Amino acid sequence: MRLICLNGWGGKLHDEIVPYIASSDPDILCLQEVVHTPAALEDWLSYRDHGIELPQRANFFRDVTEALPDHVAIFCPAAQGDLWHGETRYPSQWGLATFVRKSLAIIAQAQGFVHGVFSADGYGDHPRSRTAHAIRVFDFTSGQPVVIAHMHGLRDLEGKHDTPARLEQAKRLVQLVKNIAQDGDRVIVCGDFNVLPHSATFDLLNELNLVELVTTRGFADTRTSHYAKPNRYADYLLVNPAVKVDHFNVVRQPEVSDHCPLLLEFS
């Protein structure tokens, strides 16, 4: 099976990311920073916050869904806030999405907040609400289930150091996996955790008997040239011993976001 985990950066590099996803044709795609604005007629909108203005692909979720017609698409919103086209305001949902090949059977799933609660009246103050999604799918090729969970970790304006909120976030993610995993299952946990490699987050995830692949396999960072700040680790992928890793890579080219895709082929 092929899994891709990627922070989509709100679809900012739409012309690069959508063809990459379509041609990679993953069995499962875990995508963070997904924009969903059903009422928008425009392709592009702007996110505005304290003098910052960032382009957002208005219906990024729809774009990726259309690029993966053989997949079930599940959108998990964390908040609804405003995006803009000139002076026109659009209510827009923001969160993460999971795409599962239709030949796989989704036999259990759990969605929940690892930080905060759903914000219906704006994106809110930092650190903003963050959600996670876990699925248990049956792989008919191997005749076994696999549990895959991903989250977008909270962003703290003070940096990526450990905080009580980040430790609570990790505990909630562990519980989300436990809600659907059964003894003997293959388990994969991934996402944009927004923490440093030595974070206590990984000590807490050890409760699931996981090994992190980005750092243990010698990858220096998970960011592309579009990210100019220091502390270039953000994305991680962990597996338990039941997962046979056939291939793992932090994909450098093409650059489709300010994050690199994490590509795992496993059995």
Short mmCIF file of C-alpha atoms in Angstrom, two decimals, residues 65-231:
data_model
loop_
_atom_site.label_atom_id
_atom_site.label_comp_id
_atom_site.label_asym_id
_atom_site.label_seq_id
_atom_site.Cartn_x
_atom_site.Cartn_y
_atom_site.Cartn_z
CA THR A 65 -11.36 15.11 -4.57
CA GLU A 66 -11.64 15.57 -8.33
CA ALA A 67 -7.98 14.57 -8.76
CA LEU A 68 -8.64 11.29 -6.92
CA PRO A 69 -11.93 10.02 -8.42
CA ASP A 70 -11.30 6.46 -7.21
CA HIS A 71 -11.12 7.57 -3.57
CA VAL A 72 -13.55 8.24 -0.75
CA ALA A 73 -12.98 11.81 0.46
CA ILE A 74 -13.51 12.73 4.13
CA PHE A 75 -13.20 16.34 5.29
CA CYS A 76 -12.67 17.13 8.99
CA PRO A 77 -13.14 20.85 9.74
CA ALA A 78 -11.48 22.54 12.68
CA ALA A 79 -13.01 25.99 12.23
CA GLN A 80 -15.06 28.26 9.99
CA GLY A 81 -13.74 31.76 9.38
CA ASP A 82 -13.69 34.41 6.70
CA LEU A 83 -11.83 34.42 3.42
CA TRP A 84 -12.05 37.38 1.07
CA HIS A 85 -12.35 38.26 -2.58
CA GLY A 86 -11.93 42.02 -2.70
CA GLU A 87 -14.55 43.26 -0.26
CA THR A 88 -16.68 40.13 -0.53
CA ARG A 89 -16.57 37.90 2.51
CA TYR A 90 -16.95 34.13 2.27
CA PRO A 91 -17.42 31.78 5.22
CA SER A 92 -14.78 29.12 4.71
CA GLN A 93 -14.07 25.91 6.59
CA TRP A 94 -10.48 24.90 7.35
CA GLY A 95 -9.17 21.56 8.54
CA LEU A 96 -7.77 18.29 7.28
CA ALA A 97 -8.92 15.58 4.90
CA THR A 98 -8.38 11.88 4.35
CA PHE A 99 -8.70 10.18 0.97
CA VAL A 100 -9.08 6.38 0.84
CA ARG A 101 -9.06 4.24 -2.30
CA LYS A 102 -12.54 2.82 -2.85
CA SER A 103 -11.22 -0.73 -3.14
CA LEU A 104 -10.31 -0.55 0.56
CA ALA A 105 -13.01 -0.97 3.19
CA ILE A 106 -13.25 1.66 5.94
CA ILE A 107 -14.31 -0.50 8.90
CA ALA A 108 -13.91 2.05 11.69
CA GLN A 109 -13.03 5.69 12.09
CA ALA A 110 -12.71 8.35 14.77
CA GLN A 111 -12.58 12.11 14.42
CA GLY A 112 -11.86 14.41 17.30
CA PHE A 113 -10.17 17.57 18.49
CA VAL A 114 -6.64 17.32 19.83
CA HIS A 115 -6.80 20.97 20.85
CA GLY A 116 -9.82 23.16 21.51
CA VAL A 117 -13.27 22.66 19.99
CA PHE A 118 -14.91 23.49 16.68
CA SER A 119 -14.89 27.24 16.10
CA ALA A 120 -17.96 28.25 14.08
CA ASP A 121 -17.56 32.03 14.31
CA GLY A 122 -13.99 32.64 13.18
CA TYR A 123 -10.61 30.97 13.29
CA GLY A 124 -9.99 32.28 16.81
CA ASP A 125 -6.88 33.29 18.71
CA HIS A 126 -3.67 31.27 18.63
CA PRO A 127 -3.21 28.48 19.46
CA ARG A 128 -6.26 27.68 17.36
CA SER A 129 -8.38 24.55 17.49
CA ARG A 130 -6.90 21.48 15.80
CA THR A 131 -8.48 18.20 14.81
CA ALA A 132 -7.32 14.68 13.99
CA HIS A 133 -8.74 11.76 12.04
CA ALA A 134 -8.12 8.04 12.47
CA ILE A 135 -9.34 5.29 10.17
CA ARG A 136 -9.20 1.48 10.31
CA VAL A 137 -9.28 0.09 6.80
CA PHE A 138 -9.28 -3.49 5.58
CA ASP A 139 -6.67 -4.24 2.95
CA PHE A 140 -7.99 -7.13 0.84
CA THR A 141 -4.57 -7.70 -0.75
CA SER A 142 -2.91 -8.54 2.56
CA GLY A 143 -6.09 -9.71 4.25
CA GLN A 144 -5.35 -7.46 7.22
CA PRO A 145 -6.61 -4.20 8.67
CA VAL A 146 -4.43 -1.15 9.18
CA VAL A 147 -5.04 1.88 11.41
CA ILE A 148 -3.90 5.26 10.07
CA ALA A 149 -4.21 8.49 12.03
CA HIS A 150 -3.11 12.01 11.24
CA MET A 151 -3.33 15.40 12.87
CA HIS A 152 -2.30 18.99 12.33
CA GLY A 153 -0.62 20.03 15.55
CA LEU A 154 -1.37 23.39 17.11
CA ARG A 155 0.67 26.46 16.19
CA ASP A 156 2.06 28.43 19.11
CA LEU A 157 3.28 31.94 18.26
CA GLU A 158 6.12 31.47 20.77
CA GLY A 159 7.61 28.53 18.85
CA LYS A 160 7.59 24.74 18.60
CA HIS A 161 8.77 23.94 22.12
CA ASP A 162 6.77 21.67 24.41
CA THR A 163 3.83 23.21 26.23
CA PRO A 164 1.05 21.72 28.38
CA ALA A 165 -1.32 22.14 25.43
CA ARG A 166 1.00 20.17 23.14
CA LEU A 167 1.34 17.36 25.66
CA GLU A 168 -2.43 17.20 26.04
CA GLN A 169 -2.69 17.18 22.25
CA ALA A 170 -0.47 14.08 22.07
CA LYS A 171 -2.53 12.32 24.74
CA ARG A 172 -5.71 12.99 22.78
CA LEU A 173 -4.13 11.65 19.60
CA VAL A 174 -3.12 8.44 21.38
CA GLN A 175 -6.65 8.02 22.68
CA LEU A 176 -8.12 8.58 19.22
CA VAL A 177 -6.02 5.71 17.88
CA LYS A 178 -6.95 3.49 20.81
CA ASN A 179 -10.62 4.13 20.10
CA ILE A 180 -10.44 2.07 16.90
CA ALA A 181 -7.24 -0.02 16.98
CA GLN A 182 -7.35 -3.68 17.96
CA ASP A 183 -4.62 -6.00 19.19
CA GLY A 184 -2.27 -6.99 16.38
CA ASP A 185 -3.24 -4.14 14.05
CA ARG A 186 -0.71 -2.36 11.93
CA VAL A 187 -0.67 1.26 13.15
CA ILE A 188 0.60 4.38 11.35
CA VAL A 189 0.47 7.88 12.86
CA CYS A 190 1.51 10.92 10.84
CA GLY A 191 0.95 14.60 10.24
CA ASP A 192 2.27 18.11 10.65
CA PHE A 193 2.89 17.92 14.40
CA ASN A 194 4.46 21.41 14.68
CA VAL A 195 6.96 20.14 17.28
CA LEU A 196 10.73 19.60 17.42
CA PRO A 197 12.31 16.15 17.10
CA HIS A 198 13.09 15.88 20.83
CA SER A 199 9.51 16.75 21.86
CA ALA A 200 7.86 14.80 24.67
CA THR A 201 5.10 14.22 22.12
CA PHE A 202 7.06 11.20 20.94
CA ASP A 203 7.45 9.84 24.48
CA LEU A 204 3.68 9.89 24.80
CA LEU A 205 3.19 8.27 21.40
CA ASN A 206 5.46 5.44 22.59
CA GLU A 207 2.38 4.14 24.40
CA LEU A 208 1.37 2.87 20.95
CA ASN A 209 4.79 1.21 20.44
CA LEU A 210 5.70 3.44 17.50
CA VAL A 211 8.99 4.25 15.75
CA GLU A 212 9.39 7.63 14.05
CA LEU A 213 10.82 7.32 10.52
CA VAL A 214 11.85 10.88 9.53
CA THR A 215 14.55 11.32 12.17
CA THR A 216 15.57 7.69 12.60
CA ARG A 217 16.24 7.37 8.86
CA GLY A 218 18.48 10.42 8.69
CA PHE A 219 16.29 13.02 6.98
CA ALA A 220 17.52 16.50 7.87
CA ASP A 221 14.19 18.33 7.69
CA THR A 222 10.71 18.24 6.15
CA ARG A 223 10.50 21.71 4.62
CA THR A 224 10.92 23.00 1.08
CA SER A 225 12.56 26.17 -0.27
CA HIS A 226 9.25 27.98 0.25
CA TYR A 227 9.88 27.94 4.01
CA ALA A 228 12.57 30.36 5.13
CA LYS A 229 12.42 30.06 8.93
CA PRO A 230 14.69 27.92 11.16
CA ASN A 231 13.53 24.74 12.92
#
